[in-house]
mmCIF file of C-alpha atoms and ligand atoms in Angstrom:
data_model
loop_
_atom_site.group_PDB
_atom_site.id
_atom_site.type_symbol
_atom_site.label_atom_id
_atom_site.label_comp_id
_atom_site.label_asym_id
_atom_site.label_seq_id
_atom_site.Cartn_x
_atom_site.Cartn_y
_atom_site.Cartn_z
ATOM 1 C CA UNK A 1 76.374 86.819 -27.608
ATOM 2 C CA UNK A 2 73.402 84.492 -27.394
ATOM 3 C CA UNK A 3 72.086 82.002 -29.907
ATOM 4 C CA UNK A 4 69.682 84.424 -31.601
ATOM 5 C CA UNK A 5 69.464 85.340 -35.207
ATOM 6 C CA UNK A 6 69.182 88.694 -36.060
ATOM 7 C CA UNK A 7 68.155 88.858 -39.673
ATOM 8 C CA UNK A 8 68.911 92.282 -40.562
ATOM 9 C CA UNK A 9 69.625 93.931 -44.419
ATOM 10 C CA UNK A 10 70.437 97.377 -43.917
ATOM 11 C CA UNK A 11 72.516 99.383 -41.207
ATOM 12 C CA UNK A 12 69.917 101.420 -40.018
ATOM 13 C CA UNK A 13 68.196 98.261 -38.178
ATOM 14 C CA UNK A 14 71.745 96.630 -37.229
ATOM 15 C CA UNK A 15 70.940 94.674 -33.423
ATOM 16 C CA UNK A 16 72.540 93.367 -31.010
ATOM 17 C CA UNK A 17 71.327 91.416 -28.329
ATOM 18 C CA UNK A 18 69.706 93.607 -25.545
ATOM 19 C CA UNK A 19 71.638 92.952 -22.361
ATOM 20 C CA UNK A 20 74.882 93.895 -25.003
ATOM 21 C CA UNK A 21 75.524 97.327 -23.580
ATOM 22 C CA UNK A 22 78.577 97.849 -23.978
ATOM 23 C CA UNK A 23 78.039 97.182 -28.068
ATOM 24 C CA UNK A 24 75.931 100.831 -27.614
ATOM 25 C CA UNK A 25 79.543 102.615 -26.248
ATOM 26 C CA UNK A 26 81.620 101.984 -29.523
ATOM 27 C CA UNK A 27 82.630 105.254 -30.188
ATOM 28 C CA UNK A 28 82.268 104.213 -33.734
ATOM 29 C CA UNK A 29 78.917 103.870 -33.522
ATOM 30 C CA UNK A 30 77.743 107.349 -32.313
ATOM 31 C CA UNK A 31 78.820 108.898 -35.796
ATOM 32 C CA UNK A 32 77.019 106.246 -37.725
ATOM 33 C CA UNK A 33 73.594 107.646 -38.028
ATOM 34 C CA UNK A 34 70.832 106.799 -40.246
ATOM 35 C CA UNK A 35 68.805 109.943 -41.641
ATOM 36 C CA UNK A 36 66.304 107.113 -42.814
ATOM 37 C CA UNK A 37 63.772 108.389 -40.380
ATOM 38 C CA UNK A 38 64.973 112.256 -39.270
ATOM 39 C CA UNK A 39 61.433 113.043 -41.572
ATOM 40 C CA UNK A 40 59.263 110.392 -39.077
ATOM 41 C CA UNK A 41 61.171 112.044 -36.059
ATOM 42 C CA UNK A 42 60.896 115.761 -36.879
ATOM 43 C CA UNK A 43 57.136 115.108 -38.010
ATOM 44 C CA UNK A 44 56.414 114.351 -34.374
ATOM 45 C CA UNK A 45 56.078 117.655 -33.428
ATOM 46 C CA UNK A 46 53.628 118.384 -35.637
ATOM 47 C CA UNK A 47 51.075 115.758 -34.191
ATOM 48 C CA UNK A 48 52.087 116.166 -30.672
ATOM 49 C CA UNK A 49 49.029 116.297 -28.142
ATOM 50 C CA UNK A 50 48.193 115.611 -24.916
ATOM 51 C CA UNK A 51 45.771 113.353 -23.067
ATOM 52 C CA UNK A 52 45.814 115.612 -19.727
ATOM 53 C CA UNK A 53 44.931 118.891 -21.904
ATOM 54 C CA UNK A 54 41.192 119.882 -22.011
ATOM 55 C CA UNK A 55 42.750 121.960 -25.686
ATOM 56 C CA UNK A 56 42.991 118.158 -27.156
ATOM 57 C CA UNK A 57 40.805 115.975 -25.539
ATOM 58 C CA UNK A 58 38.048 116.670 -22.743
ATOM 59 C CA UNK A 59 37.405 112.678 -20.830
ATOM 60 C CA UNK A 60 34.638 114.585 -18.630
ATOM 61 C CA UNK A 61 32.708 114.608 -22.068
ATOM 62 C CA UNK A 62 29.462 112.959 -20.987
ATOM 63 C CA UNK A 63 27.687 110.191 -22.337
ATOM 64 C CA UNK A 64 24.187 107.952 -21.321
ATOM 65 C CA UNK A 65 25.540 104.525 -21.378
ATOM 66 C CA UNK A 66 23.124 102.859 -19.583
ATOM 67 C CA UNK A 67 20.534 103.680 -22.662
ATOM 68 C CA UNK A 68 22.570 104.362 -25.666
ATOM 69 C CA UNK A 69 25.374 102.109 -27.292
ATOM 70 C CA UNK A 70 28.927 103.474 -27.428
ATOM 71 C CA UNK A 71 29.580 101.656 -30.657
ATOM 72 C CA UNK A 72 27.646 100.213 -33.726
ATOM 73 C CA UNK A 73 25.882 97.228 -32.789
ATOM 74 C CA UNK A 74 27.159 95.639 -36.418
ATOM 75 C CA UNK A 75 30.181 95.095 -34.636
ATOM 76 C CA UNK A 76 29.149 93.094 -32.296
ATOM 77 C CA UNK A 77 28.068 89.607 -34.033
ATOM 78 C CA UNK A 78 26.920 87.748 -30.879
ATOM 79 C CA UNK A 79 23.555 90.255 -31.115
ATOM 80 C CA UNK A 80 22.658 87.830 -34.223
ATOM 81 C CA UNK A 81 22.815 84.464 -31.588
ATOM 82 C CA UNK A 82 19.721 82.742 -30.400
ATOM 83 C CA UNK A 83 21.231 83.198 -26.889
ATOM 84 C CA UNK A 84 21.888 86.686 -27.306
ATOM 85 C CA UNK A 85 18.179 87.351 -29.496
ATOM 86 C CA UNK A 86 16.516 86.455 -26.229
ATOM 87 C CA UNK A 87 17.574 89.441 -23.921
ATOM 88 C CA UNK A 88 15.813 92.764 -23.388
ATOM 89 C CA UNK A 89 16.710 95.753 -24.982
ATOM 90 C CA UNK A 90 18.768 97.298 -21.924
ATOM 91 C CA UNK A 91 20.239 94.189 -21.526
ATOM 92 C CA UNK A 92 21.201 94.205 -25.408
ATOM 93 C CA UNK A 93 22.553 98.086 -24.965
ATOM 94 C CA UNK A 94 24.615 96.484 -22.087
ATOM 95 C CA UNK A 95 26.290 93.559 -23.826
ATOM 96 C CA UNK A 96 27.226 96.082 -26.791
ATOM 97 C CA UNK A 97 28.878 98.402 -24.070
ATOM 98 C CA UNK A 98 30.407 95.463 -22.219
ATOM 99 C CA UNK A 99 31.993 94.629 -25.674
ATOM 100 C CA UNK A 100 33.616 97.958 -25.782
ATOM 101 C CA UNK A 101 34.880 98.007 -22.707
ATOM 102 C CA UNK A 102 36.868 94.358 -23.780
ATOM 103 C CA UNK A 103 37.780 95.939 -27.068
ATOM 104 C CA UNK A 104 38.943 99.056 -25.579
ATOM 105 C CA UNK A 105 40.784 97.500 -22.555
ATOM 106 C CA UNK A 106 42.458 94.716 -25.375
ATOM 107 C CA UNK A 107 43.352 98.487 -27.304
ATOM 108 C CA UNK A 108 45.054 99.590 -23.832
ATOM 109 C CA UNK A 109 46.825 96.507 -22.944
ATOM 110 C CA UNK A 110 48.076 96.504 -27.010
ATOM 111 C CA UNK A 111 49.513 100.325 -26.388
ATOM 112 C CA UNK A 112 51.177 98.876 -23.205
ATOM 113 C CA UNK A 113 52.534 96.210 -25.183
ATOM 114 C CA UNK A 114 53.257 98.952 -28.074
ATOM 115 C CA UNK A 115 55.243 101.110 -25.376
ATOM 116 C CA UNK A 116 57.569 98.139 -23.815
ATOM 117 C CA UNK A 117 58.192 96.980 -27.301
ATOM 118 C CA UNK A 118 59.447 100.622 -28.531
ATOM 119 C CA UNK A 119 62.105 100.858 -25.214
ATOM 120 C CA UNK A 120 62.960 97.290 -26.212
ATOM 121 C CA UNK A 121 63.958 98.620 -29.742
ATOM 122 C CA UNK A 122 66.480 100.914 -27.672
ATOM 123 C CA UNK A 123 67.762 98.178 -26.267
ATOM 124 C CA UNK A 124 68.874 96.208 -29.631
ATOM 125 C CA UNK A 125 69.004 98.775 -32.577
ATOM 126 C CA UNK A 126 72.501 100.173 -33.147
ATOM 127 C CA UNK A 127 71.681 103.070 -34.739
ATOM 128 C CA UNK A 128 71.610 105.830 -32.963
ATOM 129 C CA UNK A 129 68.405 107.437 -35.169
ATOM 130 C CA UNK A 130 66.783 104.339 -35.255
ATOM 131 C CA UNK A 131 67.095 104.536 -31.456
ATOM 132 C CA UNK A 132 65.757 108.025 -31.469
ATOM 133 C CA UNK A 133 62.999 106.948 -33.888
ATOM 134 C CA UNK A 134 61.658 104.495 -31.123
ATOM 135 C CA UNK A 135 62.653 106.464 -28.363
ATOM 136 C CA UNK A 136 60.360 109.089 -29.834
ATOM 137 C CA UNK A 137 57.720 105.991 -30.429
ATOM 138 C CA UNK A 138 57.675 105.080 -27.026
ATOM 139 C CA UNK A 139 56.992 108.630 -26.275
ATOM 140 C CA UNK A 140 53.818 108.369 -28.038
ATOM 141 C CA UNK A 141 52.724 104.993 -27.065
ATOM 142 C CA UNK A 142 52.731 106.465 -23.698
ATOM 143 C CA UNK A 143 50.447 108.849 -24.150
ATOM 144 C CA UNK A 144 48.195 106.274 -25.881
ATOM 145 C CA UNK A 145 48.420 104.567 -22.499
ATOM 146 C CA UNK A 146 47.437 107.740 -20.743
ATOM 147 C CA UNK A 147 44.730 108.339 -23.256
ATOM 148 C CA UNK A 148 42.610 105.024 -23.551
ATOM 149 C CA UNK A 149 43.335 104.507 -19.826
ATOM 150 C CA UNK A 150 41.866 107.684 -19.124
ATOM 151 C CA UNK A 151 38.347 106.924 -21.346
ATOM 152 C CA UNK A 152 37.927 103.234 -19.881
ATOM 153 C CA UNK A 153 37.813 105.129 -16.493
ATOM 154 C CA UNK A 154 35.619 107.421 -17.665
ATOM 155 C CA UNK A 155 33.346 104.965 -19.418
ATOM 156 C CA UNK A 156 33.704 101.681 -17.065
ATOM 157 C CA UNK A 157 35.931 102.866 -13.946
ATOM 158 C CA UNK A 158 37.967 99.643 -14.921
ATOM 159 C CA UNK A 159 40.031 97.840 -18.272
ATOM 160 C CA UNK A 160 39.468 93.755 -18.267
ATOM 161 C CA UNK A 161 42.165 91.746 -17.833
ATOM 162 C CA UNK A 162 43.933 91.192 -21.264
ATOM 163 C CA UNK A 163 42.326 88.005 -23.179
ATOM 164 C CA UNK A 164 44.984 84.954 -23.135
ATOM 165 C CA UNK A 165 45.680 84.916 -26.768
ATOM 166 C CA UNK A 166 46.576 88.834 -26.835
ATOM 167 C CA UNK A 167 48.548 89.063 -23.642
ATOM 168 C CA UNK A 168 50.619 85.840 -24.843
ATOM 169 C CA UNK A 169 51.241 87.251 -28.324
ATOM 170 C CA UNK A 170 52.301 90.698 -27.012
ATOM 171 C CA UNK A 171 54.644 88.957 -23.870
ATOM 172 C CA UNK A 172 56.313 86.990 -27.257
ATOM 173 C CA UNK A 173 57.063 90.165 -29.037
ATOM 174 C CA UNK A 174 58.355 92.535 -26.211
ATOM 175 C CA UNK A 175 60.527 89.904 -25.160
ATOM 176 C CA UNK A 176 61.668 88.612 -28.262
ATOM 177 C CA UNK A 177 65.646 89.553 -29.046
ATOM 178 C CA UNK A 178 64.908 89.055 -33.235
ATOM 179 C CA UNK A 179 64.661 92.344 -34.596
ATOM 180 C CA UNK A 180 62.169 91.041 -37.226
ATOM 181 C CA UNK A 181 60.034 89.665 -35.006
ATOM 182 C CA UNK A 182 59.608 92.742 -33.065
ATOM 183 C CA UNK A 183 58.895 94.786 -36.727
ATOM 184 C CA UNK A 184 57.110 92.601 -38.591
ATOM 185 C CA UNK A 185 54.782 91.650 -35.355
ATOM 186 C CA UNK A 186 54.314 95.106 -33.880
ATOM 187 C CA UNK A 187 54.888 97.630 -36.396
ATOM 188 C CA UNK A 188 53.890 95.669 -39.440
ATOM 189 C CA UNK A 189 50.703 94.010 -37.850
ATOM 190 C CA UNK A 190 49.736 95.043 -34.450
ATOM 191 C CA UNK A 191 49.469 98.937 -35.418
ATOM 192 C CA UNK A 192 47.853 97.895 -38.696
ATOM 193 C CA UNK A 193 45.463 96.197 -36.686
ATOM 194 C CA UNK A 194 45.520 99.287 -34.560
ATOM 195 C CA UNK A 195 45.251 101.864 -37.772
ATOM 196 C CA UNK A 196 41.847 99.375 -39.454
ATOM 197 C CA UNK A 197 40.026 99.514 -35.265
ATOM 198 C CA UNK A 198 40.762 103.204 -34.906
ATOM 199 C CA UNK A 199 39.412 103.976 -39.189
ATOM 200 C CA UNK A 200 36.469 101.363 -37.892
ATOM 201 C CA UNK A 201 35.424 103.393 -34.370
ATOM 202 C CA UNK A 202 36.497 106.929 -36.165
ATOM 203 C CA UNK A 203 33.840 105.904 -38.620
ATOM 204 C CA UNK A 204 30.661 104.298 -36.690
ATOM 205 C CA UNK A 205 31.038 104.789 -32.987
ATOM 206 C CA UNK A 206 28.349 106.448 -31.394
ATOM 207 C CA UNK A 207 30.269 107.930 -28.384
ATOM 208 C CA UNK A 208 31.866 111.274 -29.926
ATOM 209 C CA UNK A 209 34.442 111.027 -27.099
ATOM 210 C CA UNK A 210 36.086 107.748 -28.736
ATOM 211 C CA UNK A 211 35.664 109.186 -32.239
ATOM 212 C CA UNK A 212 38.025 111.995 -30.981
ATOM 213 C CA UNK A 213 40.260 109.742 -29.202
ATOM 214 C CA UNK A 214 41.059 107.379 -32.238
ATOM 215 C CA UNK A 215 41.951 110.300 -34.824
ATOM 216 C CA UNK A 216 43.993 111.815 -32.354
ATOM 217 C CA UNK A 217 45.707 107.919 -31.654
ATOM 218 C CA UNK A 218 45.773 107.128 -35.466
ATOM 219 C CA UNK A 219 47.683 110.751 -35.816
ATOM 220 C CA UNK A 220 50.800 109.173 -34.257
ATOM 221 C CA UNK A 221 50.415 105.476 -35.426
ATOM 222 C CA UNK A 222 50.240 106.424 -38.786
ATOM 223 C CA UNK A 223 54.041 107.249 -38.646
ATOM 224 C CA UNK A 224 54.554 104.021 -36.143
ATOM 225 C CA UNK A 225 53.488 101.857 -39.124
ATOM 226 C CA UNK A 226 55.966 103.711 -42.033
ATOM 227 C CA UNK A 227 58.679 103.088 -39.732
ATOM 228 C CA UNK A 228 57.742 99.466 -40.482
ATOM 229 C CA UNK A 229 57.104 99.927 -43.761
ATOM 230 C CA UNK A 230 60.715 101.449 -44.507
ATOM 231 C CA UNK A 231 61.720 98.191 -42.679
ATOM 232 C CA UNK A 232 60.621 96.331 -45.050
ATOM 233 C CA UNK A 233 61.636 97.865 -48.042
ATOM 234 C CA UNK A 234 64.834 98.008 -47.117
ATOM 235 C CA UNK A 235 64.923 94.729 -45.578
ATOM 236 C CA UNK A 236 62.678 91.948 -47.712
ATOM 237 C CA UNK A 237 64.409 92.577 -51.113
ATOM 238 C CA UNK A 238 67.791 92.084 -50.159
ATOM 239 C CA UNK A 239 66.794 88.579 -47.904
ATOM 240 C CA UNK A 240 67.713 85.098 -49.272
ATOM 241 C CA UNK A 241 65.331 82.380 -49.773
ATOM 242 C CA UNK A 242 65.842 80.927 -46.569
ATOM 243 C CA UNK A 243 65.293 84.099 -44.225
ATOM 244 C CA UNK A 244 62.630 85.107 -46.486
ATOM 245 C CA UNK A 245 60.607 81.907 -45.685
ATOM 246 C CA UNK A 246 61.402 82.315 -41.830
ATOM 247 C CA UNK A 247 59.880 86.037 -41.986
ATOM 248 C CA UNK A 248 57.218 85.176 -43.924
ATOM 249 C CA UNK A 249 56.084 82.104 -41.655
ATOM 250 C CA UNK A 250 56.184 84.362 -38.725
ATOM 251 C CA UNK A 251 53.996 86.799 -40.372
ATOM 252 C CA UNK A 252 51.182 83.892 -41.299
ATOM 253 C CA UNK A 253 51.443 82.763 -37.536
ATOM 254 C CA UNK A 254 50.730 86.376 -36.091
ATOM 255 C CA UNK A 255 47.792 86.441 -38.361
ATOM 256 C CA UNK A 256 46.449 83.227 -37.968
ATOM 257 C CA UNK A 257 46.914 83.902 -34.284
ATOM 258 C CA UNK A 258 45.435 87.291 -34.515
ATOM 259 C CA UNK A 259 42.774 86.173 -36.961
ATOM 260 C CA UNK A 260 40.892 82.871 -35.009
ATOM 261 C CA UNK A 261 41.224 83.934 -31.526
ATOM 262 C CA UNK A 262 41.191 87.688 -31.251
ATOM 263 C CA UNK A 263 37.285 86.650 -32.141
ATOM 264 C CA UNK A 264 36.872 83.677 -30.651
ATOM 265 C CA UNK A 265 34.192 83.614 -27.945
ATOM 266 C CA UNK A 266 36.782 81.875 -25.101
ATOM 267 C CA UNK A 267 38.474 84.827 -25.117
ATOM 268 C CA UNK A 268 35.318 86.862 -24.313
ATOM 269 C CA UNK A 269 34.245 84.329 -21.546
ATOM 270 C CA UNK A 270 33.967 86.684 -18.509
ATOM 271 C CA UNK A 271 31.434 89.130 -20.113
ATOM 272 C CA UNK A 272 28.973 85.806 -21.414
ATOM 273 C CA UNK A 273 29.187 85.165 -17.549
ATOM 274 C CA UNK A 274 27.937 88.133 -16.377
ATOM 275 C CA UNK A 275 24.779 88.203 -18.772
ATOM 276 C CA UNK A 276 24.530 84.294 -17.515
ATOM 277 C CA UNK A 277 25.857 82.977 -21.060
ATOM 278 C CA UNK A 278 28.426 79.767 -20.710
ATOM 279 C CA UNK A 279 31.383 80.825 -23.511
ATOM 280 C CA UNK A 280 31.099 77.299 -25.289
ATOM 281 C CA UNK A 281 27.515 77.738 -26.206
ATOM 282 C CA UNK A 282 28.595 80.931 -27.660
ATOM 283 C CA UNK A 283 31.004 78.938 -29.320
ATOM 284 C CA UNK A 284 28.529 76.674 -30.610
ATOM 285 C CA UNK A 285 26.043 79.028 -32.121
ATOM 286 C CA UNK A 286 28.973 81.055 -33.694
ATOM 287 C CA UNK A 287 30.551 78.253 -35.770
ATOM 288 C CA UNK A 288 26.695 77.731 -36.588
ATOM 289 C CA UNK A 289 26.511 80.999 -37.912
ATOM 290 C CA UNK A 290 29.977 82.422 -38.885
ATOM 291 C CA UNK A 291 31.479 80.682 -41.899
ATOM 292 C CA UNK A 292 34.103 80.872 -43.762
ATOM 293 C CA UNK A 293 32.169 83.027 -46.805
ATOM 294 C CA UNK A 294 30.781 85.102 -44.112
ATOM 295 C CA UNK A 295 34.739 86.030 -42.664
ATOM 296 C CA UNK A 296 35.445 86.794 -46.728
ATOM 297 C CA UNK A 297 32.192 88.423 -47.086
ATOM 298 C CA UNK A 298 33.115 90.656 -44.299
ATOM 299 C CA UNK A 299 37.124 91.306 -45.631
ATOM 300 C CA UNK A 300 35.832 93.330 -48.598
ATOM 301 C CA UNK A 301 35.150 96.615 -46.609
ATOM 302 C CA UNK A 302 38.214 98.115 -46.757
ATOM 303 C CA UNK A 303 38.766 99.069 -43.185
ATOM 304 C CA UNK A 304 37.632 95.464 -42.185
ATOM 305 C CA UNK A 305 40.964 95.000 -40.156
ATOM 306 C CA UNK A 306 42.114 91.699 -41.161
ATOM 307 C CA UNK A 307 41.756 92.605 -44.598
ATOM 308 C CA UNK A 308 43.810 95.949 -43.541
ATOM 309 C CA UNK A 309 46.808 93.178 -42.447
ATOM 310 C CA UNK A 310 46.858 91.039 -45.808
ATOM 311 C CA UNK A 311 47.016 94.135 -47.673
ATOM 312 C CA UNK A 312 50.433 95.155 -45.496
ATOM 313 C CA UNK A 313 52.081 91.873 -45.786
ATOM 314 C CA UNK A 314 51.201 91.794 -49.515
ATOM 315 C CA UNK A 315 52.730 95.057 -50.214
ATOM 316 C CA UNK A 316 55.577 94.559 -47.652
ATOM 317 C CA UNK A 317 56.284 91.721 -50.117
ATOM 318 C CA UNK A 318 56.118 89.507 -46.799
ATOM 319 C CA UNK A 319 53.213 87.107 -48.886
ATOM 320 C CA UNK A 320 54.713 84.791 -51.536
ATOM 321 C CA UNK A 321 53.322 81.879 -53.235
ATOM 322 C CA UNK A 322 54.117 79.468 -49.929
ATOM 323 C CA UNK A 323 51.503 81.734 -47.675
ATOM 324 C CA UNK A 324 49.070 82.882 -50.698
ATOM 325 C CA UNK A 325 46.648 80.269 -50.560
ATOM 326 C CA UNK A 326 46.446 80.586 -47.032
ATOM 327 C CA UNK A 327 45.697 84.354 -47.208
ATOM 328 C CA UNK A 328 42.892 83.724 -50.077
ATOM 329 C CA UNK A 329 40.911 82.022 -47.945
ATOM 330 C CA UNK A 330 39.916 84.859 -46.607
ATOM 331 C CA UNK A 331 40.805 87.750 -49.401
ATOM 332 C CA UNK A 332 40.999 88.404 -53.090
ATOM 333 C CA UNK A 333 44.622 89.036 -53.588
ATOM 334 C CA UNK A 334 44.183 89.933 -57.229
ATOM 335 C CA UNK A 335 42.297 92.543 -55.947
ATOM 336 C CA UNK A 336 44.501 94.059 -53.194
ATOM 337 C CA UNK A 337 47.307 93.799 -55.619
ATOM 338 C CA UNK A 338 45.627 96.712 -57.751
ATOM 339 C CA UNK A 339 45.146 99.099 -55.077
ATOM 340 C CA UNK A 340 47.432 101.640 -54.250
ATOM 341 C CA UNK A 341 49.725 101.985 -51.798
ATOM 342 C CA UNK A 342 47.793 104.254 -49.314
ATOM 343 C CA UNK A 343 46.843 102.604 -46.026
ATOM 344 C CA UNK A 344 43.334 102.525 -44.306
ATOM 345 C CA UNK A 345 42.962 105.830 -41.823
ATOM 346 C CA UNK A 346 45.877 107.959 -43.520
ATOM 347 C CA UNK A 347 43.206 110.594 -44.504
ATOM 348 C CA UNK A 348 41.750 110.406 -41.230
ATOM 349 C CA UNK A 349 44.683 110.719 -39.441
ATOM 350 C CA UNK A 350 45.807 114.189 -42.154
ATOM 351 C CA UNK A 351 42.786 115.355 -40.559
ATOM 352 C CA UNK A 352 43.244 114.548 -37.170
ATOM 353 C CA UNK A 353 46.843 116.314 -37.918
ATOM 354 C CA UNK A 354 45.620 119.286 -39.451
ATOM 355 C CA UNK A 355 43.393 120.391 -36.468
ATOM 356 C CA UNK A 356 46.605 119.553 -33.730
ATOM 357 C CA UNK A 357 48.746 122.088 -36.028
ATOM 358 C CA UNK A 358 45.816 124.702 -34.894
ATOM 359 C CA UNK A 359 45.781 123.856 -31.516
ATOM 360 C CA UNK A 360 49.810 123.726 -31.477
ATOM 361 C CA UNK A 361 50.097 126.792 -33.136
ATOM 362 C CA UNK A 362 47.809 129.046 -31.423
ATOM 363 C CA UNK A 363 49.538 127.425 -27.816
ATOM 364 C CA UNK A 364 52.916 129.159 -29.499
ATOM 365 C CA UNK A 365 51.418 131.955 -29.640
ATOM 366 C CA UNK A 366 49.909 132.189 -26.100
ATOM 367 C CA UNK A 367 53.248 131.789 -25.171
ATOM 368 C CA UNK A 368 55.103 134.342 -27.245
ATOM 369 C CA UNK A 369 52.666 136.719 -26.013
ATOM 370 C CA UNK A 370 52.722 135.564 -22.274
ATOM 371 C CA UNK A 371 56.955 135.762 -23.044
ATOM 372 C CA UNK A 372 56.639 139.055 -24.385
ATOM 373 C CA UNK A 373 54.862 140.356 -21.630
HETATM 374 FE FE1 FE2 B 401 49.728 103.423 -29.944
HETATM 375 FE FE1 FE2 B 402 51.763 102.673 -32.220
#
C-alpha cells in the first residue's frame, strides 16, 4: 500500500488504493454490499436519455448566431468595460457568443473530468454498490460528453482548450487516490457548480437548444450530487477533529480556486485576442469595477453558483468556525442556514424527469407492439 490516507467513516465508501486489484477479488467482499444507493441506481432508468436520439434532443435545431446572443448578456460582465463599451453591436453579439463557447467547452472538459473521475471511483471503492453507483455515474457522464460535445459542434464546430486553472484542478481530482478528495471536490462541488450553471442557462439562455440540453444534463446530476451528499452524512459526523480540519481545508481551497480564477480574465485570454483586447487590461478594468460588495451583491440570487457551493458545504457540515469568516466574505451564512435543504435546479430537473418518463414510456410501448407483431 502507498502512503495515502484514506479518510473514510462508513463501509459503503471503504478504498483502497487503485492499482490494489487484487483487494477487489476477496471473496469476502462480493457479499458485502451497501443498499445505501440501490434507490440512486434503480432511479437511473427513469431519467435515461440519449444524446444521438432526435425523441430527446434534436442538435440540427437551428439558431442565428451571427445576430442574436445564445445567452443573457448579464452574464457576461466584460460588456460593462470601457474596452468592451467601445465595439459595435455585432461585434458585442460576438464576444457574448465567444463567451459561450468558453463556458460551454469549460462545461465539456468538466463532464470529461466528471467521467474519468467516476471509473476512478471503480478503481478504489470496495463496495461493490458503491462501485455500481459510479459505474452507473460514469455511464451518464458519458453521455454528457456526447451531449455538450455534440452542441459546441453545432454552435462553434470546435470546444477551446480547457482554461489552466480548470484543467489543473480536474487533473488533481481524477488522479487523486483520497477518497475524500475525489467526493468532496467532484461530487460535492464540481456538480454543484454544474447543478447552479445548468438552473442559470435553463433559466435565461436565449438558444432553446441549450435550455433543453441543461434540464436534460441536470436530470442525471441531480442524483450525482446526493451520492455526495449521503457521503457526507455518513462521513462528517463520525470524523475527529483532526480529519475534519483536513476535509474542510480542502473544501475552502477548491472554492477559493474555483471562486478567483474560474472568472479571472487570464483564463479568458485567447478570446480578448481575437477581438484585439490584451487579457491584463481586462484585468485592470475588472478589479476597477468588480469589488468585493459587487461578488456579495451578486451571491444573493439563489442560483448564483458560488453561492449554490457555500450553501453545500454549509449543510454538508464541511464549514465550521475555522473556514466561516472566509465564506462570509462573500455570503450571509445566517441566512443560508435558514433555508431548507432543497438544492438549486431540483425542480427543474423533476421536470426535465417527468417529460423523459413520457418519452421512455411511449418507446416501451413501440416496442411491445413492434414485439407483438
Ligand atoms: Fe455530468
Ligand atoms: Fe455529474
Amino acid at each position: 500500500m502507498t502512503d495515502i490516507r484514506q479518510i473514510t467513516k462508513d463501509n459503503a465508501y471503504d478504498a483502497v488504493s487503485p492499482d490494489d486489484f487484487e483487494a477487489m477479488m476477496n471473496t469476502e467482499r462480493y457479499n458485502r454490499r451497501s443498499s445505501a444507493f440501490d434507490k440512486i441506481i434503480s432511479a437511473t432508468h427513469d431519467h435515461f436519455w440519449d444524446p444521438m436520439d432526435k425523441r430527446y434532443i434534436d442538435f440540427t435545431d437551428s439558431f442565428d448566431s451571427e445576430n442574436e446572443m445564445l445567452i443573457d448578456p448579464e452574464l457576461v460582465p466584460e460588456l460593462k468595460l470601457p474596452s468592451f463599451e467601445k465595439l459595435s453591436e455585432k461585434e458585442k453579439v460576438r464576444f457574448v457568443n465567444e463567451t459561450a463557447r468558453w463556458m460551454m467547452s469549460a462545461i465539456l472538459h468538466g463532464e470529461q473530468g466528471a467521467l474519468n473521475l467516476s471509473a476512478s471511483l471503480c478503481h478504489i471503492l470496495l463496495d461493490p454498490g458503491a462501485q455500481e453507483y459510479a459505474a452507473n455515474q460514469a455511464r451518464e457522464e458519458a453521455r454528457h460528453v456526447t451531449a455538450f460535445a455534440k452542441y459546441v459542434q453545432a454552435r462553434w464546430g470546435k470546444p477551446l482548450p480547457c482554461g489552466e486553472t480548470l484543467a489543473n484542478l480536474l487533473a488533481e481530482m481524477v488522479n487523486a487516490k483520497e477518497v475524500y478528495k475525489k467526493i468532496v471536490g467532484m461530487q460535492l462541488l464540481v456538480e454543484g457548480l454544474a447543478m447552479g450553471t445548468f438552473a442559470t442557462f435553463f433559466n435565461t439562455a436565449r438558444d432553446p437548444l441549450l435550455v433543453k440540453l441543461c434540464q436534460l444534463a441536470m436530470t442525471d446530476e441531480a442524483f450525482h450530487h446526493k451520492f455526495g451528499k449521503i457521503w457526507a452524512d455518513r462521513t462528517i459526523p463520525k470524523l475527529s477533529q483532526e480529519e475534519r480540519d483536513i476535509i474542510e481545508d480542502w473544501a475552502a481551497s477548491v472554492f477559493q480556486t474555483l471562486l478567483f480564477n474560474l472568472v479571472n480574465p487570464e483564463q479568458k485570454k485567447l478570446i480578448y485576442a481575437d477581438f484585439g483586447l490584451d487579457w491584463k487590461q481586462v484585468q485592470a478594468e475588472m478589479l476597477e469595477a468588480v469589488t468585493d460588495e459587487d461578488r456579495r451583491e451578486g451571491m444573493k440570487d439563489a442560483a448564483n453558483v458560488f453561492r449554490v457551493l457555500v450553501k453545500t458545504l454549509l449543510k454538508a457540515g464541511i464549514i465550521t468556525d475555522r473556514t466561516r469568516a472566509f465564506y462570509a466574505t462573500y455570503v450571509d451564512m445566517e441566512e443560508l442556514k435558514n433555508e431548507d435543504d432543497r438544492m438549486v435546479g431540483d425542480d427543474i430537473a423533476e421536470q426535465g424527469i417527468d417529460f423523459l418518463k413520457t418519452v421512455n414510456f411511449a418507446k416501451k410501448n413501440l416496442l411491445a407492439n413492434v414485439a407483438a407483431d
